[in-house]
mmCIF file with all atom_site columns, C-alpha atoms in Angstrom:
data_model
loop_
_atom_site.group_PDB
_atom_site.id
_atom_site.type_symbol
_atom_site.label_atom_id
_atom_site.label_alt_id
_atom_site.label_comp_id
_atom_site.label_asym_id
_atom_site.label_entity_id
_atom_site.label_seq_id
_atom_site.pdbx_PDB_ins_code
_atom_site.Cartn_x
_atom_site.Cartn_y
_atom_site.Cartn_z
_atom_site.occupancy
_atom_site.B_iso_or_equiv
_atom_site.pdbx_formal_charge
_atom_site.auth_seq_id
_atom_site.auth_comp_id
_atom_site.auth_asym_id
_atom_site.auth_atom_id
_atom_site.pdbx_PDB_model_num
ATOM 1   C CA . GLN A 1 1   ? -0.216  -0.151  -0.009  1.00 42.00 ? 1   GLN A CA 1
ATOM 2   C CA . GLY A 1 2   ? 2.827   2.407   0.722   1.00 40.00 ? 2   GLY A CA 1
ATOM 3   C CA . ALA A 1 3   ? 4.636   1.661   -2.196  1.00 40.00 ? 3   ALA A CA 1
ATOM 4   C CA . ALA A 1 4   ? 1.026   2.349   -4.549  1.00 39.00 ? 4   ALA A CA 1
ATOM 5   C CA . SER A 1 5   ? 0.426   5.396   -2.763  1.00 36.00 ? 5   SER A CA 1
ATOM 6   C CA . SER A 1 6   ? 4.281   6.811   -3.083  1.00 34.00 ? 6   SER A CA 1
ATOM 7   C CA . LEU A 1 7   ? 3.540   5.908   -6.629  1.00 38.00 ? 7   LEU A CA 1
ATOM 8   C CA . LEU A 1 8   ? 0.381   8.039   -7.032  1.00 38.00 ? 8   LEU A CA 1
ATOM 9   C CA . GLY A 1 9   ? 2.199   11.018  -5.677  1.00 37.00 ? 9   GLY A CA 1
ATOM 10  C CA . THR A 1 10  ? -0.208  14.036  -5.015  1.00 36.00 ? 10  THR A CA 1
ATOM 11  C CA . VAL A 1 11  ? -3.336  12.425  -6.784  1.00 38.00 ? 11  VAL A CA 1
ATOM 12  C CA . PRO A 1 12  ? -6.075  12.190  -5.026  1.00 38.00 ? 12  PRO A CA 1
ATOM 13  C CA . LEU A 1 13  ? -7.739  8.683   -3.454  1.00 37.00 ? 13  LEU A CA 1
ATOM 14  C CA . VAL A 1 14  ? -11.001 7.745   -3.800  1.00 38.00 ? 14  VAL A CA 1
ATOM 15  C CA . GLY A 1 15  ? -12.281 6.490   -0.774  1.00 36.00 ? 15  GLY A CA 1
ATOM 16  C CA . ALA A 1 16  ? -11.332 6.253   2.940   1.00 33.00 ? 16  ALA A CA 1
ATOM 17  C CA . ARG A 1 17  ? -7.700  5.135   4.366   1.00 30.00 ? 17  ARG A CA 1
ATOM 18  C CA . SER A 1 18  ? -8.069  1.366   3.521   1.00 37.00 ? 18  SER A CA 1
ATOM 19  C CA . GLY A 1 19  ? -6.029  0.875   1.054   1.00 46.00 ? 19  GLY A CA 1
ATOM 20  C CA . PRO A 1 20  ? -5.455  3.481   -2.483  1.00 62.00 ? 20  PRO A CA 1
ATOM 21  C CA . GLU A 1 21  ? -8.640  2.764   -4.998  1.00 79.00 ? 21  GLU A CA 1
ATOM 22  C CA . MET A 1 22  ? -7.873  2.965   -8.717  1.00 88.00 ? 22  MET A CA 1
ATOM 23  C CA . LYS A 1 23  ? -9.942  5.699   -9.847  1.00 92.00 ? 23  LYS A CA 1
ATOM 24  C CA . SER A 1 24  ? -9.969  3.506   -12.733 1.00 91.00 ? 24  SER A CA 1
ATOM 25  C CA . ALA A 1 25  ? -12.568 1.385   -11.466 1.00 93.00 ? 25  ALA A CA 1
ATOM 26  C CA . ALA A 1 26  ? -15.444 3.244   -11.855 1.00 91.00 ? 26  ALA A CA 1
ATOM 27  C CA . VAL A 1 27  ? -14.270 3.036   -15.937 1.00 90.00 ? 27  VAL A CA 1
ATOM 28  C CA . PHE A 1 28  ? -13.811 -0.696  -15.618 1.00 92.00 ? 28  PHE A CA 1
ATOM 29  C CA . LYS A 1 29  ? -17.327 -1.069  -14.041 1.00 92.00 ? 29  LYS A CA 1
ATOM 30  C CA . ALA A 1 30  ? -18.897 0.936   -16.506 1.00 90.00 ? 30  ALA A CA 1
ATOM 31  C CA . ILE A 1 31  ? -17.593 -0.943  -19.183 1.00 91.00 ? 31  ILE A CA 1
ATOM 32  C CA . SER A 1 32  ? -18.231 -4.148  -17.850 1.00 93.00 ? 32  SER A CA 1
ATOM 33  C CA . GLU A 1 33  ? -21.976 -3.051  -17.576 1.00 93.00 ? 33  GLU A CA 1
ATOM 34  C CA . ALA A 1 34  ? -21.703 -1.900  -21.160 1.00 92.00 ? 34  ALA A CA 1
ATOM 35  C CA . VAL A 1 35  ? -20.571 -5.554  -22.215 1.00 94.00 ? 35  VAL A CA 1
ATOM 36  C CA . ALA A 1 36  ? -23.479 -6.576  -20.068 1.00 94.00 ? 36  ALA A CA 1
ATOM 37  C CA . THR A 1 37  ? -25.672 -4.957  -21.696 1.00 94.00 ? 37  THR A CA 1
ATOM 38  C CA . LYS A 1 38  ? -24.902 -4.350  -25.320 1.00 92.00 ? 38  LYS A CA 1
ATOM 39  C CA . GLY A 1 39  ? -21.922 -6.879  -25.644 1.00 93.00 ? 39  GLY A CA 1
ATOM 40  C CA . ALA A 1 40  ? -23.081 -8.088  -29.236 1.00 93.00 ? 40  ALA A CA 1
ATOM 41  C CA . GLU A 1 41  ? -22.961 -4.023  -30.762 1.00 92.00 ? 41  GLU A CA 1
ATOM 42  C CA . LEU A 1 42  ? -19.396 -3.922  -28.544 1.00 92.00 ? 42  LEU A CA 1
ATOM 43  C CA . VAL A 1 43  ? -17.695 -7.112  -30.181 1.00 94.00 ? 43  VAL A CA 1
ATOM 44  C CA . LYS A 1 44  ? -19.314 -5.885  -33.534 1.00 92.00 ? 44  LYS A CA 1
ATOM 45  C CA . MET A 1 45  ? -17.180 -3.016  -32.902 1.00 90.00 ? 45  MET A CA 1
ATOM 46  C CA . GLY A 1 46  ? -14.195 -4.670  -31.193 1.00 91.00 ? 46  GLY A CA 1
ATOM 47  C CA . GLY A 1 47  ? -13.786 -7.498  -33.175 1.00 94.00 ? 47  GLY A CA 1
ATOM 48  C CA . ALA A 1 48  ? -10.361 -8.716  -30.505 1.00 96.00 ? 48  ALA A CA 1
ATOM 49  C CA . VAL A 1 49  ? -9.679  -9.120  -27.457 1.00 97.00 ? 49  VAL A CA 1
ATOM 50  C CA . PHE A 1 50  ? -8.137  -6.073  -25.297 1.00 96.00 ? 50  PHE A CA 1
ATOM 51  C CA . GLN A 1 51  ? -6.102  -6.144  -22.317 1.00 97.00 ? 51  GLN A CA 1
ATOM 52  C CA . LEU A 1 52  ? -6.096  -3.038  -20.320 1.00 96.00 ? 52  LEU A CA 1
ATOM 53  C CA . ILE A 1 53  ? -3.410  -2.005  -17.758 1.00 96.00 ? 53  ILE A CA 1
ATOM 54  C CA . VAL A 1 54  ? -3.556  0.908   -14.943 1.00 97.00 ? 54  VAL A CA 1
ATOM 55  C CA . SER A 1 55  ? -0.261  1.037   -14.410 1.00 96.00 ? 55  SER A CA 1
ATOM 56  C CA . ASP A 1 56  ? -0.311  2.293   -11.136 1.00 95.00 ? 56  ASP A CA 1
ATOM 57  C CA . GLY A 1 57  ? -3.510  0.246   -10.453 1.00 93.00 ? 57  GLY A CA 1
ATOM 58  C CA . GLY A 1 58  ? -1.870  -2.927  -8.731  1.00 90.00 ? 58  GLY A CA 1
ATOM 59  C CA . PRO A 1 59  ? -3.766  -6.392  -9.456  1.00 88.00 ? 59  PRO A CA 1
ATOM 60  C CA . ASP A 1 60  ? -7.146  -4.884  -9.807  1.00 91.00 ? 60  ASP A CA 1
ATOM 61  C CA . GLY A 1 61  ? -5.327  -2.942  -12.629 1.00 95.00 ? 61  GLY A CA 1
ATOM 62  C CA . LYS A 1 62  ? -6.024  -5.418  -15.304 1.00 96.00 ? 62  LYS A CA 1
ATOM 63  C CA . LEU A 1 63  ? -8.910  -5.592  -17.248 1.00 95.00 ? 63  LEU A CA 1
ATOM 64  C CA . VAL A 1 64  ? -9.552  -8.277  -20.131 1.00 96.00 ? 64  VAL A CA 1
ATOM 65  C CA . LEU A 1 65  ? -12.214 -7.085  -22.574 1.00 95.00 ? 65  LEU A CA 1
ATOM 66  C CA . ASP A 1 66  ? -13.202 -9.790  -25.123 1.00 96.00 ? 66  ASP A CA 1
ATOM 67  C CA . LEU A 1 67  ? -14.770 -8.208  -27.913 1.00 95.00 ? 67  LEU A CA 1
ATOM 68  C CA . LYS A 1 68  ? -14.202 -10.992 -30.286 1.00 94.00 ? 68  LYS A CA 1
ATOM 69  C CA . ASN A 1 69  ? -16.316 -13.723 -29.052 1.00 89.00 ? 69  ASN A CA 1
ATOM 70  C CA . GLY A 1 70  ? -19.996 -14.371 -28.590 1.00 93.00 ? 70  GLY A CA 1
ATOM 71  C CA . THR A 1 71  ? -21.436 -11.311 -26.794 1.00 95.00 ? 71  THR A CA 1
ATOM 72  C CA . GLY A 1 72  ? -18.027 -10.392 -25.365 1.00 95.00 ? 72  GLY A CA 1
ATOM 73  C CA . GLU A 1 73  ? -16.726 -10.420 -21.565 1.00 95.00 ? 73  GLU A CA 1
ATOM 74  C CA . CYS A 1 74  ? -14.986 -8.267  -19.300 1.00 95.00 ? 74  CYS A CA 1
ATOM 75  C CA . ARG A 1 75  ? -13.093 -9.589  -16.461 1.00 95.00 ? 75  ARG A CA 1
ATOM 76  C CA . VAL A 1 76  ? -10.472 -8.409  -13.886 1.00 94.00 ? 76  VAL A CA 1
ATOM 77  C CA . GLY A 1 77  ? -6.912  -10.229 -14.656 1.00 96.00 ? 77  GLY A CA 1
ATOM 78  C CA . GLU A 1 78  ? -4.976  -11.361 -18.065 1.00 96.00 ? 78  GLU A CA 1
ATOM 79  C CA . ASP A 1 79  ? -4.850  -12.530 -20.936 1.00 96.00 ? 79  ASP A CA 1
ATOM 80  C CA . PRO A 1 80  ? -1.311  -13.484 -22.006 1.00 93.00 ? 80  PRO A CA 1
ATOM 81  C CA . LYS A 1 81  ? -3.085  -13.777 -25.737 1.00 94.00 ? 81  LYS A CA 1
ATOM 82  C CA . ALA A 1 82  ? -5.053  -10.346 -26.314 1.00 97.00 ? 82  ALA A CA 1
ATOM 83  C CA . ASP A 1 83  ? -4.373  -8.791  -29.536 1.00 97.00 ? 83  ASP A CA 1
ATOM 84  C CA . VAL A 1 84  ? -3.724  -5.258  -27.489 1.00 97.00 ? 84  VAL A CA 1
ATOM 85  C CA . THR A 1 85  ? -2.464  -4.402  -24.941 1.00 97.00 ? 85  THR A CA 1
ATOM 86  C CA . ILE A 1 86  ? -3.091  -0.854  -24.006 1.00 95.00 ? 86  ILE A CA 1
ATOM 87  C CA . THR A 1 87  ? -0.909  0.468   -20.317 1.00 96.00 ? 87  THR A CA 1
ATOM 88  C CA . MET A 1 88  ? -1.415  3.642   -18.995 1.00 95.00 ? 88  MET A CA 1
ATOM 89  C CA . ALA A 1 89  ? -1.860  5.659   -15.619 1.00 97.00 ? 89  ALA A CA 1
ATOM 90  C CA . ASP A 1 90  ? -4.815  5.705   -13.502 1.00 96.00 ? 90  ASP A CA 1
ATOM 91  C CA . ALA A 1 91  ? -5.565  9.468   -14.238 1.00 95.00 ? 91  ALA A CA 1
ATOM 92  C CA . ASP A 1 92  ? -5.192  9.541   -17.649 1.00 94.00 ? 92  ASP A CA 1
ATOM 93  C CA . MET A 1 93  ? -7.251  6.176   -18.204 1.00 91.00 ? 93  MET A CA 1
ATOM 94  C CA . VAL A 1 94  ? -9.856  8.343   -16.570 1.00 91.00 ? 94  VAL A CA 1
ATOM 95  C CA . ALA A 1 95  ? -8.963  11.279  -18.199 1.00 91.00 ? 95  ALA A CA 1
ATOM 96  C CA . MET A 1 96  ? -9.009  9.463   -21.786 1.00 87.00 ? 96  MET A CA 1
ATOM 97  C CA . ALA A 1 97  ? -12.369 7.219   -21.176 1.00 85.00 ? 97  ALA A CA 1
ATOM 98  C CA . ALA A 1 98  ? -14.002 11.216  -20.113 1.00 86.00 ? 98  ALA A CA 1
ATOM 99  C CA . GLY A 1 99  ? -12.870 12.260  -23.666 1.00 86.00 ? 99  GLY A CA 1
ATOM 100 C CA . LYS A 1 100 ? -10.532 14.754  -21.639 1.00 91.00 ? 100 LYS A CA 1
ATOM 101 C CA . LEU A 1 101 ? -7.438  13.160  -23.235 1.00 90.00 ? 101 LEU A CA 1
ATOM 102 C CA . ASP A 1 102 ? -7.279  11.953  -27.126 1.00 87.00 ? 102 ASP A CA 1
ATOM 103 C CA . GLY A 1 103 ? -5.669  8.177   -27.147 1.00 85.00 ? 103 GLY A CA 1
ATOM 104 C CA . MET A 1 104 ? -3.413  9.603   -30.219 1.00 87.00 ? 104 MET A CA 1
ATOM 105 C CA . LYS A 1 105 ? -1.732  12.672  -28.225 1.00 92.00 ? 105 LYS A CA 1
ATOM 106 C CA . ALA A 1 106 ? -1.869  10.422  -25.721 1.00 92.00 ? 106 ALA A CA 1
ATOM 107 C CA . PHE A 1 107 ? 0.576   7.674   -27.617 1.00 92.00 ? 107 PHE A CA 1
ATOM 108 C CA . MET A 1 108 ? 2.797   10.472  -28.811 1.00 95.00 ? 108 MET A CA 1
ATOM 109 C CA . GLY A 1 109 ? 3.272   11.754  -25.493 1.00 96.00 ? 109 GLY A CA 1
ATOM 110 C CA . GLY A 1 110 ? 4.381   8.568   -23.966 1.00 96.00 ? 110 GLY A CA 1
ATOM 111 C CA . LYS A 1 111 ? 1.158   8.540   -21.636 1.00 96.00 ? 111 LYS A CA 1
ATOM 112 C CA . LEU A 1 112 ? -0.197  5.267   -23.768 1.00 94.00 ? 112 LEU A CA 1
ATOM 113 C CA . LYS A 1 113 ? 2.221   2.271   -24.321 1.00 95.00 ? 113 LYS A CA 1
ATOM 114 C CA . ILE A 1 114 ? 0.597   -0.328  -26.983 1.00 95.00 ? 114 ILE A CA 1
ATOM 115 C CA . LYS A 1 115 ? 1.541   -3.806  -27.545 1.00 96.00 ? 115 LYS A CA 1
ATOM 116 C CA . GLY A 1 116 ? 0.131   -5.865  -30.127 1.00 95.00 ? 116 GLY A CA 1
ATOM 117 C CA . ASN A 1 117 ? -1.939  -4.589  -32.808 1.00 94.00 ? 117 ASN A CA 1
ATOM 118 C CA . MET A 1 118 ? -1.741  -1.061  -32.819 1.00 91.00 ? 118 MET A CA 1
ATOM 119 C CA . MET A 1 119 ? -4.614  -0.896  -34.795 1.00 92.00 ? 119 MET A CA 1
ATOM 120 C CA . LEU A 1 120 ? -7.157  -2.396  -32.443 1.00 92.00 ? 120 LEU A CA 1
ATOM 121 C CA . ALA A 1 121 ? -6.066  -0.003  -29.948 1.00 88.00 ? 121 ALA A CA 1
ATOM 122 C CA . GLN A 1 122 ? -7.672  3.275   -32.259 1.00 85.00 ? 122 GLN A CA 1
ATOM 123 C CA . LYS A 1 123 ? -11.320 1.240   -31.919 1.00 85.00 ? 123 LYS A CA 1
ATOM 124 C CA . LEU A 1 124 ? -10.648 1.584   -28.013 1.00 80.00 ? 124 LEU A CA 1
ATOM 125 C CA . GLY A 1 125 ? -11.872 5.112   -27.998 1.00 77.00 ? 125 GLY A CA 1
ATOM 126 C CA . PRO A 1 126 ? -14.868 4.705   -29.610 1.00 79.00 ? 126 PRO A CA 1
ATOM 127 C CA . ILE A 1 127 ? -15.609 1.729   -27.547 1.00 78.00 ? 127 ILE A CA 1
ATOM 128 C CA . LEU A 1 128 ? -15.313 3.887   -24.337 1.00 75.00 ? 128 LEU A CA 1
ATOM 129 C CA . GLN A 1 129 ? -17.731 6.041   -25.230 1.00 75.00 ? 129 GLN A CA 1
ATOM 130 C CA . ALA A 1 130 ? -20.206 3.482   -26.038 1.00 73.00 ? 130 ALA A CA 1
ATOM 131 C CA . ALA A 1 131 ? -19.784 2.545   -22.456 1.00 70.00 ? 131 ALA A CA 1
ATOM 132 C CA . LYS A 1 132 ? -20.688 5.590   -20.955 1.00 68.00 ? 132 LYS A CA 1
#
């Protein structure tokens, strides 16, 4: 907990002192709810397995977004066979989901790291907007 707090620096933490909570948890929850309600539509938009990693989020900061199979699936964890892995800091993930941070600018500025199929990463913005 102490190491995570020092990594976050001056970023205000959500919740009480029971440990740092990711702000992205709300984004992950919204994505999960969207997959549950409009999974088939999101699968058509995505057509891939996305691995989202919040670099300062610890074990809960890893989300597998399967928009390739069936009506989609969203779960906390890792998928080593993901088509694309997107890594960014908690605050940047929240800003991007809110439309305040452009994905391309984040990538060019080093705030967003992509491993795997880069073209698929461009689909994530519209998917995050659809998850609102």
